[in-house]
PDB file of C-alpha atoms in Angstrom:
ATOM      1  CA  MET H  11     -68.398  39.380  70.052  1.00 62.00           C
ATOM      2  CA  ASN H  12     -67.273  37.967  73.085  1.00 76.00           C
ATOM      3  CA  ILE H  13     -63.883  36.302  73.231  1.00 78.00           C
ATOM      4  CA  ILE H  14     -63.595  33.371  75.468  1.00 85.00           C
ATOM      5  CA  TRP H  15     -60.066  33.430  76.650  1.00 83.00           C
ATOM      6  CA  GLN H  16     -60.204  29.982  77.971  1.00 89.00           C
ATOM      7  CA  GLU H  17     -61.003  28.547  74.597  1.00 87.00           C
ATOM      8  CA  VAL H  18     -58.363  30.697  72.928  1.00 87.00           C
ATOM      9  CA  LEU H  19     -55.848  29.473  75.452  1.00 91.00           C
ATOM     10  CA  VAL H  20     -56.900  25.846  74.943  1.00 91.00           C
ATOM     11  CA  HIS H  21     -56.744  26.281  71.189  1.00 91.00           C
ATOM     12  CA  ALA H  22     -53.337  27.949  71.429  1.00 92.00           C
ATOM     13  CA  LEU H  23     -52.112  25.223  73.752  1.00 93.00           C
ATOM     14  CA  ALA H  24     -53.504  22.522  71.431  1.00 92.00           C
ATOM     15  CA  PHE H  25     -51.905  24.287  68.466  1.00 92.00           C
ATOM     16  CA  LEU H  26     -48.575  24.421  70.321  1.00 93.00           C
ATOM     17  CA  VAL H  27     -48.769  20.737  71.309  1.00 91.00           C
ATOM     18  CA  LEU H  28     -49.773  19.826  67.773  1.00 90.00           C
ATOM     19  CA  PHE H  29     -46.969  21.993  66.418  1.00 86.00           C
ATOM     20  CA  LEU H  30     -44.397  20.305  68.683  1.00 87.00           C
ATOM     21  CA  LEU H  31     -45.741  16.846  67.910  1.00 86.00           C
ATOM     22  CA  MET H  32     -45.681  17.616  64.194  1.00 84.00           C
ATOM     23  CA  LYS H  33     -42.185  19.029  64.434  1.00 80.00           C
ATOM     24  CA  LYS H  34     -40.892  15.979  66.273  1.00 81.00           C
ATOM     25  CA  TYR H  35     -42.774  13.219  64.469  1.00 83.00           C
ATOM     26  CA  ALA H  36     -43.771  14.584  61.071  1.00 81.00           C
ATOM     27  CA  TRP H  37     -41.554  17.477  60.028  1.00 80.00           C
ATOM     28  CA  GLY H  38     -38.347  15.951  61.445  1.00 76.00           C
ATOM     29  CA  PRO H  39     -38.599  12.743  59.416  1.00 79.00           C
ATOM     30  CA  LEU H  40     -40.009  14.689  56.482  1.00 82.00           C
ATOM     31  CA  LEU H  41     -37.165  17.204  56.626  1.00 82.00           C
ATOM     32  CA  GLN H  42     -34.664  14.347  57.076  1.00 84.00           C
ATOM     33  CA  ALA H  43     -36.168  12.618  54.029  1.00 86.00           C
ATOM     34  CA  LEU H  44     -35.963  15.853  52.055  1.00 88.00           C
ATOM     35  CA  ASP H  45     -32.368  16.419  53.234  1.00 90.00           C
ATOM     36  CA  ALA H  46     -31.471  12.837  52.313  1.00 92.00           C
ATOM     37  CA  ARG H  47     -33.138  13.270  48.952  1.00 93.00           C
ATOM     38  CA  SER H  48     -31.329  16.542  48.246  1.00 93.00           C
ATOM     39  CA  GLU H  49     -28.046  14.926  49.369  1.00 94.00           C
ATOM     40  CA  ASN H  50     -28.798  11.989  47.070  1.00 94.00           C
ATOM     41  CA  VAL H  51     -29.489  14.357  44.177  1.00 94.00           C
ATOM     42  CA  ALA H  52     -26.267  16.275  44.918  1.00 94.00           C
ATOM     43  CA  ASN H  53     -24.292  12.998  44.999  1.00 94.00           C
ATOM     44  CA  GLU H  54     -25.896  11.892  41.741  1.00 94.00           C
ATOM     45  CA  LEU H  55     -25.042  15.238  40.134  1.00 94.00           C
ATOM     46  CA  LYS H  56     -21.428  14.880  41.309  1.00 95.00           C
ATOM     47  CA  SER H  57     -21.351  11.325  39.976  1.00 94.00           C
ATOM     48  CA  ILE H  58     -22.758  12.514  36.641  1.00 93.00           C
ATOM     49  CA  ALA H  59     -20.170  15.300  36.512  1.00 94.00           C
ATOM     50  CA  ARG H  60     -17.371  12.792  37.184  1.00 95.00           C
ATOM     51  CA  ALA H  61     -18.755  10.436  34.547  1.00 94.00           C
ATOM     52  CA  LYS H  62     -18.978  13.342  32.109  1.00 94.00           C
ATOM     53  CA  GLU H  63     -15.349  14.315  32.846  1.00 95.00           C
ATOM     54  CA  GLU H  64     -14.241  10.695  32.351  1.00 94.00           C
ATOM     55  CA  ALA H  65     -16.211  10.486  29.114  1.00 94.00           C
ATOM     56  CA  GLU H  66     -14.574  13.711  27.920  1.00 94.00           C
ATOM     57  CA  HIS H  67     -11.159  12.352  28.903  1.00 95.00           C
ATOM     58  CA  PHE H  68     -11.849   9.088  27.032  1.00 93.00           C
ATOM     59  CA  ARG H  69     -13.107  11.025  24.001  1.00 94.00           C
ATOM     60  CA  ALA H  70      -9.965  13.177  23.955  1.00 93.00           C
ATOM     61  CA  ASP H  71      -7.793  10.076  24.357  1.00 94.00           C
ATOM     62  CA  TYR H  72      -9.725   8.354  21.566  1.00 93.00           C
ATOM     63  CA  GLN H  73      -9.278  11.373  19.289  1.00 94.00           C
ATOM     64  CA  ALA H  74      -5.542  11.474  20.016  1.00 93.00           C
ATOM     65  CA  ARG H  75      -5.224   7.763  19.293  1.00 94.00           C
ATOM     66  CA  LEU H  76      -7.261   8.114  16.122  1.00 94.00           C
ATOM     67  CA  VAL H  77      -4.998  10.928  14.908  1.00 92.00           C
ATOM     68  CA  HIS H  78      -1.930   8.838  15.745  1.00 94.00           C
ATOM     69  CA  ILE H  79      -3.363   5.818  13.909  1.00 93.00           C
ATOM     70  CA  GLU H  80      -4.173   7.960  10.851  1.00 94.00           C
ATOM     71  CA  GLU H  81      -0.661   9.430  10.830  1.00 93.00           C
ATOM     72  CA  GLU H  82       0.849   5.974  11.171  1.00 94.00           C
ATOM     73  CA  ALA H  83      -1.354   4.669   8.351  1.00 92.00           C
ATOM     74  CA  ARG H  84      -0.285   7.580   6.106  1.00 94.00           C
ATOM     75  CA  ALA H  85       3.358   6.908   6.954  1.00 93.00           C
ATOM     76  CA  ARG H  86       2.975   3.212   6.145  1.00 94.00           C
ATOM     77  CA  ILE H  87       1.227   3.969   2.877  1.00 94.00           C
ATOM     78  CA  GLN H  88       3.971   6.441   1.949  1.00 95.00           C
ATOM     79  CA  GLU H  89       6.626   3.876   2.875  1.00 94.00           C
ATOM     80  CA  ALA H  90       4.883   1.237   0.757  1.00 92.00           C
ATOM     81  CA  LEU H  91       4.719   3.664  -2.166  1.00 94.00           C
ATOM     82  CA  GLU H  92       8.422   4.418  -1.824  1.00 94.00           C
ATOM     83  CA  GLN H  93       9.247   0.712  -1.688  1.00 93.00           C
ATOM     84  CA  GLY H  94       7.073   0.129  -4.746  1.00 91.00           C
ATOM     85  CA  LYS H  95       8.810   2.897  -6.655  1.00 93.00           C
ATOM     86  CA  GLN H  96      12.200   1.537  -5.641  1.00 94.00           C
ATOM     87  CA  ALA H  97      11.234  -2.001  -6.668  1.00 91.00           C
ATOM     88  CA  SER H  98       9.893  -0.676  -9.959  1.00 92.00           C
ATOM     89  CA  ALA H  99      13.121   1.217 -10.614  1.00 92.00           C
ATOM     90  CA  GLU H 100      15.164  -1.881  -9.793  1.00 93.00           C
ATOM     91  CA  VAL H 101      13.070  -4.043 -12.127  1.00 92.00           C
ATOM     92  CA  GLN H 102      13.346  -1.451 -14.903  1.00 93.00           C
ATOM     93  CA  GLU H 103      17.114  -1.151 -14.463  1.00 93.00           C
ATOM     94  CA  LYS H 104      17.495  -4.939 -14.470  1.00 93.00           C
ATOM     95  CA  ALA H 105      15.352  -5.167 -17.620  1.00 91.00           C
ATOM     96  CA  ARG H 106      17.466  -2.493 -19.299  1.00 93.00           C
ATOM     97  CA  ALA H 107      20.678  -4.287 -18.287  1.00 92.00           C
ATOM     98  CA  ASP H 108      19.281  -7.601 -19.567  1.00 92.00           C
ATOM     99  CA  ALA H 109      18.215  -5.958 -22.826  1.00 91.00           C
ATOM    100  CA  ARG H 110      21.673  -4.407 -23.266  1.00 94.00           C
ATOM    101  CA  ALA H 111      23.304  -7.775 -22.561  1.00 92.00           C
ATOM    102  CA  ILE H 112      21.025  -9.535 -25.064  1.00 93.00           C
ATOM    103  CA  LEU H 113      21.663  -6.842 -27.660  1.00 93.00           C
ATOM    104  CA  GLU H 114      25.426  -7.047 -27.111  1.00 93.00           C
ATOM    105  CA  LYS H 115      25.339 -10.836 -27.373  1.00 93.00           C
ATOM    106  CA  ALA H 116      23.260 -10.596 -30.559  1.00 91.00           C
ATOM    107  CA  LYS H 117      25.778  -8.146 -32.023  1.00 92.00           C
ATOM    108  CA  GLN H 118      28.637 -10.476 -31.134  1.00 92.00           C
ATOM    109  CA  ASN H 119      26.790 -13.453 -32.660  1.00 92.00           C
ATOM    110  CA  MET H 120      26.091 -11.406 -35.776  1.00 93.00           C
ATOM    111  CA  VAL H 121      29.759 -10.468 -36.085  1.00 91.00           C
ATOM    112  CA  LEU H 122      30.783 -14.107 -35.603  1.00 92.00           C
ATOM    113  CA  GLU H 123      28.251 -15.311 -38.175  1.00 90.00           C
ATOM    114  CA  LEU H 124      29.437 -12.626 -40.605  1.00 90.00           C
ATOM    115  CA  GLU H 125      33.040 -13.744 -40.097  1.00 88.00           C
ATOM    116  CA  LYS H 126      32.012 -17.371 -40.631  1.00 88.00           C
ATOM    117  CA  ALA H 127      30.155 -16.420 -43.798  1.00 87.00           C
ATOM    118  CA  LYS H 128      33.173 -14.475 -45.067  1.00 82.00           C
ATOM    119  CA  ILE H 129      35.437 -17.440 -44.374  1.00 84.00           C
ATOM    120  CA  GLN H 130      33.019 -19.807 -46.129  1.00 87.00           C
ATOM    121  CA  VAL H 131      32.739 -17.496 -49.153  1.00 81.00           C
ATOM    122  CA  ARG H 132      36.520 -17.103 -49.257  1.00 78.00           C
ATOM    123  CA  ASP H 133      37.001 -20.868 -49.009  1.00 79.00           C
ATOM    124  CA  TYR H 134      34.382 -21.392 -51.693  1.00 82.00           C
ATOM    125  CA  VAL H 135      36.022 -18.837 -53.991  1.00 76.00           C
ATOM    126  CA  VAL H 136      39.447 -20.374 -53.370  1.00 75.00           C
ATOM    127  CA  GLU H 137      38.136 -23.874 -54.094  1.00 80.00           C
ATOM    128  CA  ALA H 138      36.364 -22.612 -57.217  1.00 78.00           C
ATOM    129  CA  ALA H 139      39.459 -20.809 -58.400  1.00 75.00           C
ATOM    130  CA  LEU H 140      41.651 -23.844 -57.718  1.00 76.00           C
ATOM    131  CA  ALA H 141      39.260 -26.174 -59.448  1.00 77.00           C
ATOM    132  CA  SER H 142      38.976 -23.812 -62.365  1.00 74.00           C
ATOM    133  CA  ALA H 143      42.731 -23.412 -62.521  1.00 73.00           C
ATOM    134  CA  GLU H 144      43.208 -27.159 -62.322  1.00 73.00           C
ATOM    135  CA  LYS H 145      40.868 -27.766 -65.201  1.00 69.00           C
ATOM    136  CA  LEU H 146      42.512 -24.985 -67.168  1.00 64.00           C
ATOM    137  CA  ILE H 147      45.922 -26.375 -66.553  1.00 68.00           C
ATOM    138  CA  ARG H 148      44.896 -29.838 -67.635  1.00 67.00           C
ATOM    139  CA  ARG H 149      43.746 -28.670 -70.871  1.00 61.00           C
ATOM    140  CA  GLU H 150      44.387 -25.681 -72.886  1.00 63.00           C
ATOM    141  CA  MET H 151      41.307 -24.080 -74.153  1.00 62.00           C
ATOM    142  CA  THR H 152      39.996 -21.275 -76.166  1.00 69.00           C
ATOM    143  CA  ALA H 153      38.240 -18.352 -74.524  1.00 72.00           C
ATOM    144  CA  GLN H 154      34.893 -19.896 -75.378  1.00 76.00           C
ATOM    145  CA  ASP H 155      35.899 -23.251 -73.931  1.00 72.00           C
ATOM    146  CA  HIS H 156      37.213 -21.500 -70.827  1.00 69.00           C
ATOM    147  CA  LYS H 157      33.964 -19.555 -70.363  1.00 75.00           C
ATOM    148  CA  ARG H 158      31.836 -22.660 -70.893  1.00 78.00           C
ATOM    149  CA  LEU H 159      33.972 -24.635 -68.449  1.00 74.00           C
ATOM    150  CA  VAL H 160      33.698 -21.970 -65.730  1.00 74.00           C
ATOM    151  CA  GLU H 161      29.936 -21.758 -66.223  1.00 77.00           C
ATOM    152  CA  GLU H 162      29.625 -25.544 -65.936  1.00 79.00           C
ATOM    153  CA  PHE H 163      31.751 -25.531 -62.818  1.00 76.00           C
ATOM    154  CA  VAL H 164      29.769 -22.759 -61.161  1.00 75.00           C
ATOM    155  CA  THR H 165      26.489 -24.444 -62.101  1.00 77.00           C
ATOM    156  CA  GLU H 166      27.728 -27.771 -60.667  1.00 77.00           C
ATOM    157  CA  GLU H 167      28.906 -26.138 -57.447  1.00 71.00           C
ATOM    158  CA  PHE H 168      25.611 -24.282 -56.948  1.00 69.00           C
ATOM    159  CA  GLU H 169      23.655 -27.473 -57.597  1.00 71.00           C
ATOM    160  CA  LYS H 170      25.752 -29.264 -54.937  1.00 69.00           C
ATOM    161  CA  ASP H 171      25.079 -26.534 -52.351  1.00 62.00           C
ATOM    162  CA  SER H 172      21.337 -26.415 -53.067  1.00 56.00           C
TER     163      SER H 172
END
């Protein structure tokens, strides 16, 4: 095996020229493209991380607002229940007061009607006694006549009232 140094030198020189040409025209732009691509990927990852942080912030804010809204809703419901209970108590108290007033008025009317009835009975008894006495005075009678006369008078008076 015989090594031809001239050919080795030409091949080495060609390899070196090719290597330099490749480095300048192929690897440089290729490495720049790869660097740009890795920078792009890094920027996208940063952007995704920022978006994720913002989304987490919005989710936490949403949760806080949701809790606040639920607490406010519970408070409003409780307030409405309290107002309902208070209104119910007021209506019940007013109904009781009205019922007591009606009952008191009915009692007063009953007492007045009873007094009127007593006065009417008394007047009726007085009139009956006077009429009976008048008839007795006008004529003197026996006990049987007196009894018959009173019975006639009472019968006449009851027939007038009926």
